[in-house]
Short mmCIF file of N, CA and C and ligand atoms in Angstrom, two decimals:
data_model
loop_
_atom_site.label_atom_id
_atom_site.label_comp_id
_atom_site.label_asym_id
_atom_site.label_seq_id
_atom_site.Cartn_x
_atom_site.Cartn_y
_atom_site.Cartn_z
N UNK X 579 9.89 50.33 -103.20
CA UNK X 579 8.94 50.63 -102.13
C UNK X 579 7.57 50.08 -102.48
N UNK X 580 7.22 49.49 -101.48
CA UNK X 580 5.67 48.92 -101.53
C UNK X 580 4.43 49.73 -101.76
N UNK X 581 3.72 49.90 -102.65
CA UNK X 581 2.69 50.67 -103.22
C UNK X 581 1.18 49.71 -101.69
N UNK X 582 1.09 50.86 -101.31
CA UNK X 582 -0.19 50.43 -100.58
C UNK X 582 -0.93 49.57 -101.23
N UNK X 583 -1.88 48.01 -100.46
CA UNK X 583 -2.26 47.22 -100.87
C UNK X 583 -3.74 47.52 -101.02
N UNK X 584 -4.06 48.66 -100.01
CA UNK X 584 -4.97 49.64 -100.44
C UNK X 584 -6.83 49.10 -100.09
N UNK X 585 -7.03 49.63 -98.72
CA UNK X 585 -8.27 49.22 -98.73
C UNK X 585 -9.01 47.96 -97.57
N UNK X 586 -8.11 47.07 -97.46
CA UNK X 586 -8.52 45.90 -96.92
C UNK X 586 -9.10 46.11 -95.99
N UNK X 587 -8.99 47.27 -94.79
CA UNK X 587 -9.41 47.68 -93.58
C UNK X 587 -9.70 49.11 -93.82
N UNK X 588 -10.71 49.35 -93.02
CA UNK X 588 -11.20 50.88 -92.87
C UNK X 588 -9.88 51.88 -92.67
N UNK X 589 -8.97 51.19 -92.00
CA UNK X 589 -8.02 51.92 -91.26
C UNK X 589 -6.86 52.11 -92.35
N UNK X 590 -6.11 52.90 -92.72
CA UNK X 590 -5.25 52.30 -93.36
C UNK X 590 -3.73 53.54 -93.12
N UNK X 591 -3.65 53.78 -91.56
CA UNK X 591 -2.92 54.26 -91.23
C UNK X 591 -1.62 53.21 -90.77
N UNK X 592 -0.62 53.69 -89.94
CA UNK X 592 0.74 53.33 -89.57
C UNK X 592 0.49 52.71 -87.92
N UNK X 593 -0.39 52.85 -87.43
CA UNK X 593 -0.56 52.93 -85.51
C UNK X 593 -1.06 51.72 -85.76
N UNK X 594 -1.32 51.27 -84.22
CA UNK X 594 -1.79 50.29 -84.35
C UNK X 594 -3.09 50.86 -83.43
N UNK X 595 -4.21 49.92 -83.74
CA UNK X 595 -5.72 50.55 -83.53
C UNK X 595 -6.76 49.40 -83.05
N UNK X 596 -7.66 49.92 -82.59
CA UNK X 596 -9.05 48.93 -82.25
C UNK X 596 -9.58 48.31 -83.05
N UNK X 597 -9.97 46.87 -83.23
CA UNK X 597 -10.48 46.79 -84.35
C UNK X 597 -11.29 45.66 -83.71
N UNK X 598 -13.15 45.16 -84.64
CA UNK X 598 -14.09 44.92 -84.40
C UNK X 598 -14.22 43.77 -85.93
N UNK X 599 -14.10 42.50 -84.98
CA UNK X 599 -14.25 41.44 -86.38
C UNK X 599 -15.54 40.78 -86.01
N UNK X 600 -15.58 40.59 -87.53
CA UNK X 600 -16.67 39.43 -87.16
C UNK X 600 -17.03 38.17 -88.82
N UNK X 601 -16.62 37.30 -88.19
CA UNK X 601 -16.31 36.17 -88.78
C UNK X 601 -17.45 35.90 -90.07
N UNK X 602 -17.45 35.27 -91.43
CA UNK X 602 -18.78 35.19 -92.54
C UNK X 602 -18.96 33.84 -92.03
N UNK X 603 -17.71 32.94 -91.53
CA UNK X 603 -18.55 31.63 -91.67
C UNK X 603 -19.23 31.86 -90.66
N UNK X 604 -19.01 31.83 -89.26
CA UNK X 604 -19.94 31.57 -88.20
C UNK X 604 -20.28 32.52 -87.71
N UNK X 605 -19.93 34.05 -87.88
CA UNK X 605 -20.69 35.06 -87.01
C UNK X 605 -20.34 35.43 -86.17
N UNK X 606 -19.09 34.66 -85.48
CA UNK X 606 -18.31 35.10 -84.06
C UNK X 606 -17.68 36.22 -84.57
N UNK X 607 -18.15 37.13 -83.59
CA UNK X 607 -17.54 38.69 -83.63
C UNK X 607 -16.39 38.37 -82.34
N UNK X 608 -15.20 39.45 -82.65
CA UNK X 608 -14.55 39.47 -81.26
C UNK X 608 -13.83 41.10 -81.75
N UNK X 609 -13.15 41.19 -80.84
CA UNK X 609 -12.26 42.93 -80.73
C UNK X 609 -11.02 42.48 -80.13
N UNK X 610 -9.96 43.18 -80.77
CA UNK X 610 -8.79 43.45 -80.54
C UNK X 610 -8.12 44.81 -81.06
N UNK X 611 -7.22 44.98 -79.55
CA UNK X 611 -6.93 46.41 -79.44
C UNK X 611 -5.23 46.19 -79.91
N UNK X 612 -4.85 44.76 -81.00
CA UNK X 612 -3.58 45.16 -81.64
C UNK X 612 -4.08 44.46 -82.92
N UNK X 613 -4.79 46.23 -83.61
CA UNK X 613 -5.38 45.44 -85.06
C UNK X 613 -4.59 46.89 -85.84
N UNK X 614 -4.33 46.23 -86.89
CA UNK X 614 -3.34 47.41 -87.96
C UNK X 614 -4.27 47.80 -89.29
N UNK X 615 -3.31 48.15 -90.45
CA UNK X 615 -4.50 48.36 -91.72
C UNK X 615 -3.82 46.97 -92.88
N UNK X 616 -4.71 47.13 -92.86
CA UNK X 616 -4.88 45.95 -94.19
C UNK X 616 -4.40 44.19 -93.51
N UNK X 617 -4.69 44.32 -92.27
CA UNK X 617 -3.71 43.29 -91.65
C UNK X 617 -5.23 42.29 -90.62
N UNK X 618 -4.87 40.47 -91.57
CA UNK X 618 -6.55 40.15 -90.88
C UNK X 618 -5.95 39.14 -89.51
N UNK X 619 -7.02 39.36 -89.05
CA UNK X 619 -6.97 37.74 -87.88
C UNK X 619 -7.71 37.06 -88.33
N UNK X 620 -6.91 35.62 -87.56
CA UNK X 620 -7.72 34.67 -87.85
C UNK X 620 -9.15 34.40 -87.20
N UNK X 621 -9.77 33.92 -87.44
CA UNK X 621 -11.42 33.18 -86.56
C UNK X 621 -10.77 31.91 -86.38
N UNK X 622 -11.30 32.05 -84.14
CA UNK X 622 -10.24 30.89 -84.07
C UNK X 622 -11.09 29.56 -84.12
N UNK X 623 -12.26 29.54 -84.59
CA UNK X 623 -13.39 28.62 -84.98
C UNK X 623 -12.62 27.95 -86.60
N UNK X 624 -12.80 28.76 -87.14
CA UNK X 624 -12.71 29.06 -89.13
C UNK X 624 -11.09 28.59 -89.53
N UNK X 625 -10.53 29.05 -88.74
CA UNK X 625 -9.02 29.52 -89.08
C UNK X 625 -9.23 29.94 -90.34
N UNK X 626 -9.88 30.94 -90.98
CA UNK X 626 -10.04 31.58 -91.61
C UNK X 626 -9.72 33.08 -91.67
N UNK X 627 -8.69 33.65 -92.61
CA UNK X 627 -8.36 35.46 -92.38
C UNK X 627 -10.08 36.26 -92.28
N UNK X 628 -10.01 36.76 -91.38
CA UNK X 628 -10.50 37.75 -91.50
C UNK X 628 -10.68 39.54 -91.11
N UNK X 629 -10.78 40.33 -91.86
CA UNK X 629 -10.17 41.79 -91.96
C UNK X 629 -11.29 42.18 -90.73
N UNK X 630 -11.07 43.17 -90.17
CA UNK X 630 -11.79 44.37 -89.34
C UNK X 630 -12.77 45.26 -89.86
N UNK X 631 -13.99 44.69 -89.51
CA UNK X 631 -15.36 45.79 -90.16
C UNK X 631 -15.23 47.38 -89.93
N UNK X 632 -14.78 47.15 -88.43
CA UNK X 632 -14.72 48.22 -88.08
C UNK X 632 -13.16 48.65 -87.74
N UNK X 633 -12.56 49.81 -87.55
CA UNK X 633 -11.24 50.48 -86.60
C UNK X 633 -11.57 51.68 -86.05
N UNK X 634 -10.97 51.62 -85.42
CA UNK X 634 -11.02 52.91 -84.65
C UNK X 634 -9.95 53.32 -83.96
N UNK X 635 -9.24 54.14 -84.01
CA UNK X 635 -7.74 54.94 -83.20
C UNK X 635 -7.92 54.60 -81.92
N UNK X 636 -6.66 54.10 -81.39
CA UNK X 636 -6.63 54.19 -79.99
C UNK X 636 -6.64 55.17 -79.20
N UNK X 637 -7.37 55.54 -78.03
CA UNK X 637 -7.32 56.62 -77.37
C UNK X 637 -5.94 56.23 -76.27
N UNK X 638 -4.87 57.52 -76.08
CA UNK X 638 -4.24 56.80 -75.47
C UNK X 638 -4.36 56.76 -73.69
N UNK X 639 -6.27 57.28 -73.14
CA UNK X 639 -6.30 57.08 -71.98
C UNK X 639 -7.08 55.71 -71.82
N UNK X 640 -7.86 55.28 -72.22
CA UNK X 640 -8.70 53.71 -71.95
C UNK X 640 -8.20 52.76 -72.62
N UNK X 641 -8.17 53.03 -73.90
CA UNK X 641 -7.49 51.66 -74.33
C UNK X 641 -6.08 51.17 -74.81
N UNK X 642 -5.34 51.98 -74.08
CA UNK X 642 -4.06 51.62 -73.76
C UNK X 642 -4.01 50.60 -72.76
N UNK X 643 -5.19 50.53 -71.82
CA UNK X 643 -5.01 49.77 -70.56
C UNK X 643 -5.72 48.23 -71.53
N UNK X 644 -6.00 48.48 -72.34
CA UNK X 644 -6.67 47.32 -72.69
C UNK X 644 -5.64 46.64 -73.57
N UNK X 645 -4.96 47.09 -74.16
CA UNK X 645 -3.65 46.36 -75.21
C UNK X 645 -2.79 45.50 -73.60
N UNK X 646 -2.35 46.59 -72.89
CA UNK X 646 -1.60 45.93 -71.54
C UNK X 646 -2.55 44.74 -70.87
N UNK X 647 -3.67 44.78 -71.15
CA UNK X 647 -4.66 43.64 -70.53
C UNK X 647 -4.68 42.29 -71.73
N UNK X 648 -4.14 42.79 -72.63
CA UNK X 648 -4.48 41.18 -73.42
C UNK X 648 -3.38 40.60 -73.29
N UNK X 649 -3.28 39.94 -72.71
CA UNK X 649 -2.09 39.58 -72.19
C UNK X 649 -1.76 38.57 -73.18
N UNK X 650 -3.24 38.00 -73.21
CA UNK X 650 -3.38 35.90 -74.15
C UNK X 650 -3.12 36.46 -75.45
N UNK X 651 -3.00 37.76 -76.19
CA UNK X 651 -3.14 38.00 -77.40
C UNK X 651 -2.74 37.21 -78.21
N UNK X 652 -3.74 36.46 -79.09
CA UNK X 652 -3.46 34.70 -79.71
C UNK X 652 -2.87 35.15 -81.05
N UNK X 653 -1.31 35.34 -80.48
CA UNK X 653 -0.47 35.06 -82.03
C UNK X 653 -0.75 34.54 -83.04
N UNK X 654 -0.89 33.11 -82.85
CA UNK X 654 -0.90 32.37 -83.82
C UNK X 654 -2.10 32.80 -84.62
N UNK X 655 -3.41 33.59 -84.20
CA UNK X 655 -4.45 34.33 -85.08
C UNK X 655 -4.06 35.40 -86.29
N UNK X 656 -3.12 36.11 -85.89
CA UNK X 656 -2.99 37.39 -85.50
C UNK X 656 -1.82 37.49 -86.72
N UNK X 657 -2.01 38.74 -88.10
CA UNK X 657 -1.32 37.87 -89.07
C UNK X 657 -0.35 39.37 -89.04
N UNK X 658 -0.72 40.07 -88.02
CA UNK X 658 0.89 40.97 -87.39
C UNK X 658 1.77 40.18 -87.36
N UNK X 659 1.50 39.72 -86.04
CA UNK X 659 2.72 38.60 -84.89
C UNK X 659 3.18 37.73 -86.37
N UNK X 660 2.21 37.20 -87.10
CA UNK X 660 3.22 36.20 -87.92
C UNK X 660 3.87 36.71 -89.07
N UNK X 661 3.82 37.86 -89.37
CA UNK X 661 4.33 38.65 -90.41
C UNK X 661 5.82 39.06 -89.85
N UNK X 662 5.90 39.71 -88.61
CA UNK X 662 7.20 40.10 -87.83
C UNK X 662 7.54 39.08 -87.36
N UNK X 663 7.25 37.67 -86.98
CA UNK X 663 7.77 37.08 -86.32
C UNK X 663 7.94 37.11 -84.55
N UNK X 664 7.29 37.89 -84.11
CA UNK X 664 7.32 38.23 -83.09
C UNK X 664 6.15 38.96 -82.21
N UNK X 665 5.65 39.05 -81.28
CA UNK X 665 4.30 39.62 -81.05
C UNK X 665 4.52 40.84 -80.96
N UNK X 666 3.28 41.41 -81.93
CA UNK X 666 2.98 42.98 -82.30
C UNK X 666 2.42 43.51 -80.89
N UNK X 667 2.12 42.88 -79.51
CA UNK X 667 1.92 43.61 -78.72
C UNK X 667 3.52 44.30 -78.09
N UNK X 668 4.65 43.69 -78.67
CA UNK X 668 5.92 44.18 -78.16
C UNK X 668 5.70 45.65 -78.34
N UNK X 669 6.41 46.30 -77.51
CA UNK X 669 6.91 47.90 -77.26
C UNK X 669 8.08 48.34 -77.78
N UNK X 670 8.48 49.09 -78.88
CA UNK X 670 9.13 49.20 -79.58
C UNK X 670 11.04 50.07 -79.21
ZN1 ZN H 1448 -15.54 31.61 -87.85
ZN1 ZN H 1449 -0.47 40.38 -83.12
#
């Protein structure tokens, strides 16, 4: 069993959650509402990993509608989707 990698994200629960990036090389901040713990996106400037400053739990009345709204959620960023192989916005 995998010993937690411990830390990388504020978050370091099992859900999947809000999360608030923002890039060292260039500063581009963005948000995504399918961000996990210890798990980075890319900067699609950088293609560079980068982790979530911030998380925050999903509430499941507002931003549930917002996971169903990202429709474009850019896999190829997104080092969920490439870890499973498949997009982490799937419904289980
Ligand atoms: Zn960048
Ligand atoms: Zn994803």
């Amino acid at each position: 069993m995998m010993s937690s990698q411990g830390g990388k994200t504020p978050y370091q629960g099992d859900e999947r959650c809000f999360g608030e990036f923002r890039c060292p090389e260039c500063n581009r901040t963005w948000m995504s509402a399918n961000s996990w713990a210890n798990t980075a996106q890319k900067c699609q400037n950088c293609m560079i990993d980068v982790y979530p400053y911030k998380q925050s739990a999903l509430q499941r009345s507002g931003l549930e509608n917002t996971i169903s709204k990202e429709v474009r959620h850019p896999q190829h960023l997104c080092e969920k989707c490439r870890r499973l192989g498949r997009p982490c916005t799937d419904r289980y």
